[in-house]
Coordinates of C-alpha atoms in Angstrom, one line a residue:
M244 CA 126.6 83.4 93.5
D245 CA 123.2 82.7 92.1
E246 CA 120.0 84.5 93.2
K247 CA 118.7 81.5 95.0
N248 CA 121.7 81.4 97.3
D249 CA 121.6 85.2 97.7
V250 CA 118.0 85.0 99.0
C251 CA 119.0 82.2 101.4
I252 CA 121.8 84.4 102.8
N253 CA 119.4 87.3 103.2
K254 CA 117.0 85.2 105.2
Q255 CA 119.8 84.3 107.6
L256 CA 120.5 87.9 108.4
N257 CA 119.1 89.5 111.6
S258 CA 115.9 91.0 110.1
K259 CA 115.6 93.7 112.7
S260 CA 116.8 97.3 112.7
Y261 CA 120.2 97.6 114.3
W262 CA 119.1 100.7 116.2
I263 CA 116.3 98.7 117.8
D264 CA 118.4 95.6 118.4
S265 CA 121.2 97.6 120.1
T266 CA 118.9 99.5 122.6
N267 CA 116.6 98.5 125.4
E268 CA 112.9 98.2 125.1
T269 CA 110.9 101.1 126.5
N270 CA 108.0 100.4 129.0
Y271 CA 105.8 103.5 129.2
K272 CA 102.3 102.6 130.3
A273 CA 99.2 102.8 128.0
L274 CA 96.5 105.4 128.6
E275 CA 94.3 104.1 131.4
K276 CA 92.0 107.0 132.0
D277 CA 90.6 110.2 130.4
I278 CA 93.1 113.0 130.7
K279 CA 93.1 116.7 130.1
V280 CA 96.3 118.5 129.0
D281 CA 97.4 121.7 127.3
I282 CA 98.8 119.9 124.2
A283 CA 98.2 116.4 122.9
I284 CA 101.0 115.1 120.7
I285 CA 100.3 112.0 118.5
G286 CA 103.3 110.0 117.4
G287 CA 106.5 109.0 119.3
G288 CA 109.2 109.4 116.6
I289 CA 111.8 112.1 116.4
T290 CA 109.3 114.9 115.7
G291 CA 106.8 113.9 118.5
I292 CA 109.5 113.4 121.2
T293 CA 111.4 116.6 120.3
T294 CA 108.2 118.6 120.2
A295 CA 107.0 117.2 123.5
L296 CA 110.2 118.2 125.3
L297 CA 110.4 121.7 123.7
L298 CA 106.8 122.4 124.7
K299 CA 107.2 121.0 128.2
N300 CA 110.2 123.3 128.6
E301 CA 107.9 126.2 127.6
G302 CA 105.7 125.3 130.6
F303 CA 102.9 123.4 128.8
K304 CA 101.3 120.2 130.2
V305 CA 101.9 117.7 127.5
A306 CA 100.7 114.2 126.7
L307 CA 102.5 112.2 124.0
I308 CA 100.7 109.1 122.7
E309 CA 102.2 106.4 120.6
A310 CA 100.4 103.4 118.9
D311 CA 103.4 101.1 119.5
K312 CA 106.6 101.9 121.3
I313 CA 108.4 105.2 120.9
A314 CA 111.2 105.5 118.4
K315 CA 110.5 102.2 116.8
G316 CA 108.6 103.3 113.6
A317 CA 110.3 105.3 110.8
T318 CA 112.7 106.8 113.3
G319 CA 113.8 103.3 114.4
H320 CA 114.4 102.2 110.8
T321 CA 116.3 105.2 109.4
T322 CA 119.9 105.3 108.2
A323 CA 120.3 108.3 110.5
Y324 CA 122.0 110.9 108.3
I325 CA 121.9 114.3 110.0
T326 CA 122.4 116.5 107.0
S327 CA 121.0 119.5 105.1
Q328 CA 122.1 117.7 101.9
H329 CA 118.8 116.1 100.7
D330 CA 119.9 114.7 97.4
I331 CA 119.7 117.2 94.5
I332 CA 117.2 119.7 96.0
Y333 CA 118.5 123.3 96.3
S334 CA 118.9 124.0 92.6
N335 CA 115.3 122.7 92.1
L336 CA 114.0 124.7 95.1
I337 CA 115.4 127.9 93.9
K338 CA 113.7 127.4 90.5
S339 CA 110.3 126.4 91.9
V340 CA 109.9 128.5 95.1
G341 CA 112.6 131.2 94.8
I342 CA 115.8 131.8 96.7
E343 CA 114.1 133.2 99.9
K344 CA 112.1 130.1 100.6
A345 CA 115.0 127.8 99.5
K346 CA 117.2 129.6 102.0
Q347 CA 114.5 129.0 104.7
Y348 CA 114.7 125.2 103.9
A349 CA 118.5 125.3 104.0
D350 CA 118.6 127.3 107.3
A351 CA 116.0 125.1 109.0
N352 CA 118.0 121.9 108.2
E353 CA 121.4 123.4 109.0
G354 CA 119.9 124.6 112.3
A355 CA 118.6 121.1 113.0
I356 CA 122.1 119.7 112.9
D357 CA 123.3 122.3 115.4
F358 CA 120.2 121.7 117.6
I359 CA 120.9 117.9 117.8
E360 CA 124.5 118.6 118.7
D361 CA 123.4 121.0 121.4
M362 CA 120.9 118.5 122.8
V363 CA 123.6 115.8 122.9
K364 CA 125.8 118.1 124.9
K365 CA 123.1 119.5 127.2
Y366 CA 121.8 116.1 128.2
N367 CA 125.2 114.3 128.0
I368 CA 123.9 111.7 125.5
D369 CA 126.2 108.9 124.4
C370 CA 124.7 108.3 120.9
D371 CA 127.7 108.1 118.6
F372 CA 127.1 111.6 117.4
C373 CA 129.9 112.9 115.2
R374 CA 130.5 115.7 112.7
L375 CA 131.6 114.7 109.2
P376 CA 131.2 115.7 105.5
A377 CA 128.2 114.6 103.4
Y378 CA 128.8 113.6 99.8
I379 CA 126.7 113.2 96.7
Y380 CA 128.9 111.4 94.1
T381 CA 128.4 110.1 90.6
T382 CA 130.1 107.3 88.6
D383 CA 128.3 108.7 85.5
E384 CA 129.6 111.7 83.6
N385 CA 126.1 112.7 82.7
Y386 CA 125.4 113.8 86.3
I387 CA 128.5 116.0 86.7
D388 CA 126.7 119.2 85.5
T389 CA 123.8 118.5 87.8
I390 CA 126.1 118.1 90.7
K391 CA 128.0 121.3 89.9
E392 CA 124.8 123.2 89.6
E393 CA 123.7 121.9 93.0
V394 CA 127.0 123.1 94.5
E395 CA 126.5 126.6 93.3
A396 CA 122.9 126.6 94.5
A397 CA 123.9 125.5 98.0
K398 CA 126.7 128.0 98.2
S399 CA 124.3 130.8 97.2
L400 CA 122.1 129.8 100.2
G401 CA 125.0 130.0 102.7
I402 CA 125.8 126.3 102.9
K403 CA 129.5 125.3 103.0
A404 CA 129.6 123.3 99.8
K405 CA 132.3 122.4 97.2
Y406 CA 132.9 120.3 94.2
I407 CA 135.5 117.6 94.3
E408 CA 136.8 115.2 91.7
K409 CA 138.0 112.2 93.8
L410 CA 137.0 110.3 96.9
D411 CA 139.0 107.6 98.7
L412 CA 136.4 104.9 98.0
P413 CA 137.0 101.3 96.8
F414 CA 135.6 102.3 93.4
S415 CA 136.2 105.3 91.1
I416 CA 133.9 108.3 90.7
K417 CA 133.5 111.0 88.1
G418 CA 132.8 113.8 90.6
A419 CA 131.1 114.7 93.9
L420 CA 129.4 117.4 95.9
C421 CA 130.6 117.9 99.5
F422 CA 128.7 119.6 102.3
E423 CA 131.0 120.3 105.2
N424 CA 130.3 119.9 108.9
Q425 CA 127.3 117.5 108.6
A426 CA 126.7 114.7 111.1
Q427 CA 125.4 111.2 112.0
F428 CA 124.3 109.4 115.2
H429 CA 122.5 106.5 116.8
P430 CA 118.9 107.7 116.7
R431 CA 117.4 105.6 119.4
K432 CA 120.2 106.2 121.9
Y433 CA 119.6 109.9 121.3
L434 CA 115.8 109.9 121.5
L435 CA 115.3 107.5 124.4
E436 CA 117.4 109.8 126.5
I437 CA 115.5 112.9 125.3
A438 CA 112.2 111.1 126.2
K439 CA 113.4 110.5 129.8
N440 CA 113.1 114.2 130.3
I441 CA 109.5 114.5 129.3
S442 CA 107.8 112.4 131.9
S443 CA 107.5 114.8 134.9
N444 CA 105.6 117.9 136.0
D445 CA 102.2 116.5 134.7
C446 CA 103.8 115.6 131.3
N447 CA 103.6 111.9 130.2
I448 CA 104.3 109.5 127.4
Y449 CA 101.7 106.8 126.7
E450 CA 102.7 103.8 124.6
N451 CA 100.5 101.1 123.1
T452 CA 97.8 103.8 122.7
R453 CA 96.6 104.3 119.1
A454 CA 94.7 107.5 118.3
V455 CA 91.8 106.6 116.0
D456 CA 89.8 109.8 115.7
I457 CA 89.6 113.4 116.8
E458 CA 86.4 115.3 117.8
H459 CA 86.3 119.0 118.0
D460 CA 84.0 121.3 120.1
D461 CA 85.5 123.9 122.3
L462 CA 88.4 121.6 122.8
Y463 CA 89.9 118.7 120.8
T464 CA 89.1 115.2 122.0
V465 CA 91.5 112.5 120.8
I466 CA 89.8 109.1 120.8
T467 CA 92.1 106.2 121.4
D468 CA 91.9 102.4 121.0
T469 CA 92.2 102.0 124.8
G470 CA 88.7 103.4 125.2
F471 CA 90.1 106.5 126.9
K472 CA 90.4 110.1 125.7
V473 CA 92.9 112.9 125.7
I474 CA 91.3 116.3 125.8
A475 CA 93.3 119.4 124.9
P476 CA 93.0 122.8 123.3
T477 CA 95.9 122.0 121.0
V478 CA 96.9 118.9 119.0
V479 CA 100.0 118.0 117.1
L480 CA 99.9 115.2 114.5
A481 CA 103.4 113.8 114.4
S482 CA 102.5 110.3 113.5
H483 CA 104.6 110.0 110.3
Y484 CA 101.4 109.9 108.2
P485 CA 98.5 112.0 109.6
F486 CA 95.8 109.5 110.6
Y487 CA 93.3 112.4 110.9
D488 CA 93.0 114.4 107.7
G489 CA 90.7 117.3 108.7
L490 CA 89.8 117.9 105.0
G491 CA 93.5 118.6 104.3
L492 CA 93.5 115.9 101.5
Y493 CA 96.9 114.6 102.8
F494 CA 96.0 111.1 101.4
A495 CA 96.1 112.7 97.9
R496 CA 99.3 114.7 98.5
L497 CA 101.7 112.1 99.9
R498 CA 103.3 109.2 98.1
P499 CA 104.4 106.2 100.3
Q500 CA 107.8 104.9 99.4
R501 CA 109.8 101.9 100.7
S502 CA 113.5 101.5 100.8
Y503 CA 115.8 98.8 102.0
V504 CA 118.9 98.6 104.2
I505 CA 121.6 96.0 104.9
T506 CA 124.6 96.2 107.2
A507 CA 127.9 94.4 107.1
K508 CA 131.4 94.2 108.6
I509 CA 134.0 95.1 105.9
K510 CA 137.7 94.5 105.8
D511 CA 138.7 98.0 104.7
E512 CA 137.9 101.2 106.5
L513 CA 135.6 103.7 104.8
P514 CA 136.6 107.4 104.6
K515 CA 134.8 109.7 107.1
G516 CA 131.5 110.8 105.6
T517 CA 128.0 109.9 104.4
F518 CA 127.6 109.0 100.8
V519 CA 124.7 109.2 98.3
D520 CA 124.8 108.1 94.6
A521 CA 123.3 110.7 92.3
G522 CA 122.4 108.1 89.8
E523 CA 119.0 106.4 89.2
E524 CA 119.9 103.5 91.5
G525 CA 120.2 105.9 94.4
W526 CA 122.6 103.8 96.6
Y527 CA 123.7 105.3 99.9
F528 CA 126.0 104.2 102.6
R529 CA 127.9 105.2 105.7
S530 CA 129.9 103.6 108.5
Q531 CA 128.6 103.0 112.0
K532 CA 130.2 102.1 115.3
Y533 CA 129.5 98.4 116.0
K534 CA 130.6 96.6 119.1
D535 CA 134.4 97.0 119.2
G536 CA 134.7 97.9 115.5
Q537 CA 132.8 99.4 112.6
M538 CA 130.1 98.2 110.1
I539 CA 128.8 99.7 106.9
I540 CA 125.2 100.6 106.4
I541 CA 124.0 100.4 102.8
G542 CA 120.6 101.4 101.5
G543 CA 118.6 101.9 98.3
Q544 CA 116.2 100.1 96.1
D545 CA 113.4 102.7 96.5
H546 CA 109.9 102.0 95.1
K547 CA 106.4 103.0 95.8
T548 CA 104.8 100.9 98.5
A549 CA 103.3 97.6 97.3
H550 CA 104.7 98.3 93.8
G551 CA 108.1 96.5 94.1
G552 CA 107.3 93.0 93.0
D553 CA 109.0 90.3 95.0
M554 CA 110.3 92.3 97.9
M555 CA 113.1 89.9 98.8
K556 CA 114.9 90.7 95.5
H557 CA 115.7 94.2 96.9
Y558 CA 117.8 92.7 99.6
V559 CA 119.4 90.4 97.0
N560 CA 120.3 93.5 94.9
L561 CA 121.7 95.3 98.0
E562 CA 123.9 92.3 98.8
K563 CA 125.1 92.1 95.2
Y564 CA 126.0 95.8 95.2
A565 CA 127.8 95.4 98.5
E566 CA 129.8 92.4 97.4
K567 CA 130.8 94.2 94.1
N568 CA 132.0 97.4 95.7
F569 CA 133.2 96.5 99.3
S570 CA 135.3 93.8 100.9
I571 CA 132.5 92.2 102.8
E572 CA 133.5 90.2 105.8
K573 CA 130.1 89.3 107.2
F574 CA 126.5 90.5 106.6
L575 CA 124.8 91.5 109.8
Y576 CA 121.4 93.1 109.6
R577 CA 118.6 93.9 107.1
W578 CA 115.5 96.0 107.5
S579 CA 113.3 98.2 105.4
T580 CA 111.6 101.5 106.0
Q581 CA 108.7 103.6 104.7
D582 CA 108.9 107.3 103.8
Y583 CA 106.3 109.7 102.6
I584 CA 107.1 112.1 99.7
T585 CA 105.2 115.3 99.2
I586 CA 104.3 116.4 95.7
D587 CA 106.9 119.1 95.6
G588 CA 109.6 117.5 97.8
V589 CA 109.2 119.8 100.8
P590 CA 107.5 118.5 104.0
Y591 CA 104.2 119.8 105.3
V592 CA 104.7 121.4 108.7
G593 CA 102.2 123.8 110.3
K594 CA 98.5 124.2 110.6
L595 CA 96.6 121.1 109.4
T596 CA 94.6 123.3 107.0
S597 CA 94.5 127.0 106.3
S598 CA 91.3 127.4 108.3
S599 CA 92.1 125.1 111.2
E600 CA 93.0 126.5 114.6
N601 CA 95.3 124.8 117.1
I602 CA 95.7 121.6 115.3
Y603 CA 99.1 121.1 113.6
V604 CA 100.7 118.5 111.3
A605 CA 104.3 117.4 110.5
T606 CA 104.7 114.9 107.7
G607 CA 106.3 114.1 104.3
Y608 CA 110.0 114.2 105.2
G609 CA 111.0 111.9 102.3
E610 CA 114.2 110.1 103.2
W611 CA 115.5 113.0 105.4
G612 CA 113.6 112.6 108.6
M613 CA 116.3 113.3 111.1
T614 CA 116.9 116.9 110.2
N615 CA 113.4 117.6 108.8
G616 CA 111.8 116.0 111.8
T617 CA 114.0 118.1 114.2
A618 CA 113.3 121.2 112.2
A619 CA 109.6 120.5 112.3
A620 CA 109.6 120.3 116.1
N621 CA 111.3 123.7 116.3
I622 CA 108.9 125.2 113.8
L623 CA 105.8 123.8 115.6
R624 CA 107.2 125.1 119.0
D625 CA 107.7 128.6 117.5
I626 CA 104.2 128.7 115.9
I627 CA 102.5 127.5 119.0
V628 CA 104.4 129.7 121.4
K629 CA 105.3 132.7 119.3
K630 CA 102.6 132.4 116.5
V631 CA 105.4 132.6 113.9
S632 CA 108.4 130.7 112.7
P633 CA 111.2 132.0 110.3
Y634 CA 110.7 128.8 108.3
Q635 CA 106.9 128.5 108.2
D636 CA 106.4 129.8 104.6
V637 CA 108.4 127.1 102.8
Y638 CA 106.9 124.3 105.0
N639 CA 103.4 125.6 105.0
P640 CA 101.0 122.7 104.4
S641 CA 98.6 125.0 102.5
R642 CA 101.3 126.6 100.3
N643 CA 100.8 127.1 96.6
I644 CA 102.3 124.2 94.6
S645 CA 104.5 124.6 91.6
T646 CA 103.5 123.3 88.1
D647 CA 105.8 120.2 88.6
G648 CA 104.1 119.6 91.9
I649 CA 100.6 119.7 90.3
K650 CA 101.8 117.2 87.7
N651 CA 103.0 114.9 90.5
F652 CA 99.6 115.3 92.3
A653 CA 97.7 114.2 89.1
K654 CA 100.1 111.3 88.5
E655 CA 99.9 109.9 92.1
N656 CA 96.1 110.1 92.2
F657 CA 95.7 108.5 88.8
D658 CA 97.8 105.6 90.2
V659 CA 95.6 105.4 93.3
A660 CA 92.4 105.2 91.2
K661 CA 94.0 102.6 89.0
Q662 CA 95.1 100.4 92.0
L663 CA 91.6 100.7 93.5
I664 CA 89.9 99.5 90.3
K665 CA 92.6 96.9 89.5
G666 CA 92.4 95.4 93.0
K667 CA 88.6 95.0 92.8
L668 CA 88.8 93.2 89.5
Q669 CA 91.8 91.0 90.4
V670 CA 91.0 87.3 90.9
G671 CA 92.8 85.2 93.5
Q672 CA 94.6 81.9 93.2
Y673 CA 91.4 79.8 93.8
N674 CA 93.2 77.5 96.4
I675 CA 95.0 77.7 99.6
E676 CA 97.9 75.3 98.8
L677 CA 100.7 77.2 100.5
K678 CA 104.1 76.2 101.7
N679 CA 105.3 77.2 105.1
D680 CA 106.3 80.9 105.2
E681 CA 104.4 81.6 101.9
G682 CA 101.6 84.1 101.3
K683 CA 99.3 85.0 98.4
M684 CA 95.8 86.2 97.5
V685 CA 93.2 83.5 97.4
E686 CA 89.5 83.2 96.5
I687 CA 87.0 81.7 98.9
D688 CA 83.3 81.5 97.9
G689 CA 83.9 84.1 95.3
E690 CA 85.6 86.6 97.6
R691 CA 89.2 87.6 97.8
Y692 CA 91.3 87.1 100.9
G693 CA 94.9 87.1 101.9
A694 CA 96.4 83.8 103.1
Y695 CA 99.7 83.2 104.8
R696 CA 101.0 79.9 106.2
D697 CA 103.5 80.6 109.0
K698 CA 106.7 78.8 109.7
N699 CA 104.9 76.4 112.0
G700 CA 102.4 75.5 109.3
E701 CA 99.4 77.4 110.6
L702 CA 97.2 79.2 108.1
H703 CA 96.3 82.8 108.6
I704 CA 93.5 84.4 106.5
V705 CA 92.7 88.1 106.4
D706 CA 90.3 90.4 104.6
I707 CA 92.7 92.2 102.2
T708 CA 90.5 95.3 101.6
C709 CA 92.4 98.1 103.2
T710 CA 90.5 99.7 106.1
H711 CA 91.6 103.2 105.0
I712 CA 89.6 103.7 101.7
G713 CA 89.2 100.2 100.3
C714 CA 92.2 99.5 98.1
E715 CA 93.2 95.8 97.8
L716 CA 96.3 94.9 99.7
K717 CA 99.4 93.2 98.2
W718 CA 101.6 90.5 99.9
N719 CA 105.1 91.7 101.0
S720 CA 107.2 88.6 100.9
A721 CA 110.2 90.2 102.7
E722 CA 108.4 91.7 105.6
K723 CA 105.5 89.1 105.8
S724 CA 102.9 91.9 105.6
W725 CA 99.9 93.1 103.6
D726 CA 100.7 96.5 102.0
C727 CA 98.4 99.0 100.5
P728 CA 99.4 100.2 97.0
C729 CA 97.3 103.4 97.4
H730 CA 98.4 105.2 100.5
G731 CA 100.9 102.9 102.2
S732 CA 98.9 101.4 105.1
R733 CA 100.6 98.1 106.1
F734 CA 99.3 95.2 108.2
T735 CA 100.8 92.1 109.8
F736 CA 99.6 88.7 108.5
E737 CA 97.4 88.6 111.6
G738 CA 95.7 91.9 110.6
D739 CA 97.4 94.3 113.0
I740 CA 98.3 97.8 111.8
I741 CA 102.0 98.3 111.2
E742 CA 101.9 101.9 109.8
G743 CA 100.0 104.3 107.5
P744 CA 96.7 106.2 107.7
A745 CA 94.5 103.1 108.5
V746 CA 93.2 103.1 112.1
N747 CA 91.2 99.8 112.0
R748 CA 92.9 96.4 111.8
L749 CA 91.9 93.7 109.3
N750 CA 89.6 90.8 110.1
H751 CA 91.7 87.8 110.9
Y752 CA 91.1 84.0 111.0
K753 CA 93.5 81.1 111.6
E754 CA 93.1 77.4 111.6
S755 CA 93.6 77.0 115.3
D756 CA 90.4 79.1 115.9
N757 CA 88.5 75.9 115.0
A758 CA 90.3 73.8 117.6
E759 CA 88.0 72.4 120.2

C-alpha cells in the first residue's frame, strides 16, 4: 500500500478521541458574575477535577473554571494507562536524585492506582477499570541490559517487578519488564462521574471560562475572558500548562511534545496488559472495550510540537506499524495529544515558586498524566490542608536540578531562541493559491500571515505571530491548526486557542467578512 493511499485511509477515520466520542457532552454554565470562594482551581482535567473533589470533601468552598469543556483536553486525548511504570525512569531517578526521592515518586504513583480504584468503588463508576500487568518490551538485544537494570531499580523501591523473556504477542521479543497489578480505564467515564459530586454546597464547575490573568493583593483575583472574576485566598493552577507564570520561568522549563494515536478492531485477541516498546520508536498499545467487542489502541511518533514536518505522516506510520504487527480488521479512530516534559522528567507539583504563598501548580506529567495527575491532586490536597505531603520533595517545582537536567534546560532554550529568530526571518509563499483543505504561510504586503482554505473553499487568514512571546506559528496539516514551535501554544485556523500558555487568540479574517 503506497503512502498516498495510506493518507487517504487516515482521512477517512473518525478524527475524534474515542473517549470523547463515547461519552455525553457536559453542560456546566460559564461564569456569569464575580464570585468569592476559598479555593479557585483553574483547569478541568484529571488533576483539577480530582483536586476540586478532595478539597470540597475537606470542607472548602471551591470553584473550578475550565476554558473549554471539562475532561476534553489532554485528559480526553490520553491512552489512559494507569501505571507507575513510566518508561525507563527508576534507574535514572536513583542515579540523579537518590533512592529516597525515587521511592517517593514510585509510592506516589503506586498510590494513585489504588486511589483511582477506591474512587471507582466508592462512587460506583462504570468506567472499564481493570487491573492488569504493564510491560516494557524490546525487540532489540541492545536494550536488554537497560530493561534488567530497570527491573532491579523498581524492585529496590518496593514495586512488584520482574524480567520475562517471552510475551504472547503477534511478534517476537528479546525480553521485557513486567510491573504487576497496574490498571487501565475509560478516563472520561471516570471523571464525568467524579465531577457530578463537586457541584453542591457552594462548590461549582464553570465551563467556557478562560482564566487570562491573576492579580494579587490580600487575596488572589482570577481574571477571566467572560469579564467576571474569581476571588480566593488560594489558587491551584491545574491547566496542563500554567498560563500564569509568576516568575517561575515555566516556559523555559517545559518542553511541549505531540504524540499520535490510532485505534482498530483486530482479529486476534491481545494478551491482558499494557505495552510499551523500549526502542527509539517508542510504540505503545493496549486493548480497550469497544461496543460488544474489543479494539486496540496504538500510539507513538512523538516529536516536539511544530517540529514534526507533515503531521499526517505520523498517522501513516502508525497505520503501517499496525498492519505489519497485528491482524487489522478495521481502523476506527485517530487523534493526537500534547504532553509537557520537564527538564529532569519529574512533574512540577507544589508552590508556584519558592517564595509564593497559597498559589500552587501541577504540570509536566510527560505521557503519564493519569497517575501523575492523580498523585498531584493528593499532594496538593495534603499541602493545602496539612501543609506537608510525603511526596513533596521529589515533585517540588523549585527543586535543584541534576546536571543532565541543566543540559536539557540549555538545549530547550537554545531551540526556542533559534525558532524565534528563524520565524522572523522566514519568507512566506508570496501567494494565496490554495486548494480546499490546504494551509500554508503567505506574504501579504511584506508581512507574514497564515492562510487556510477550508473544505467549502472559504479562505481564512490569521496573524501567525504567537500571542505568548512572539514565535512564528507553523501549520499542522493533520489537526488543521497553527502550532507554536517554542512553547506549544496551538490555535485553530480561525485563531481560537486550543491549548498552551497563550491567553489571547489570533487576529482572524475570512473572505465572507467582505460580503455585503
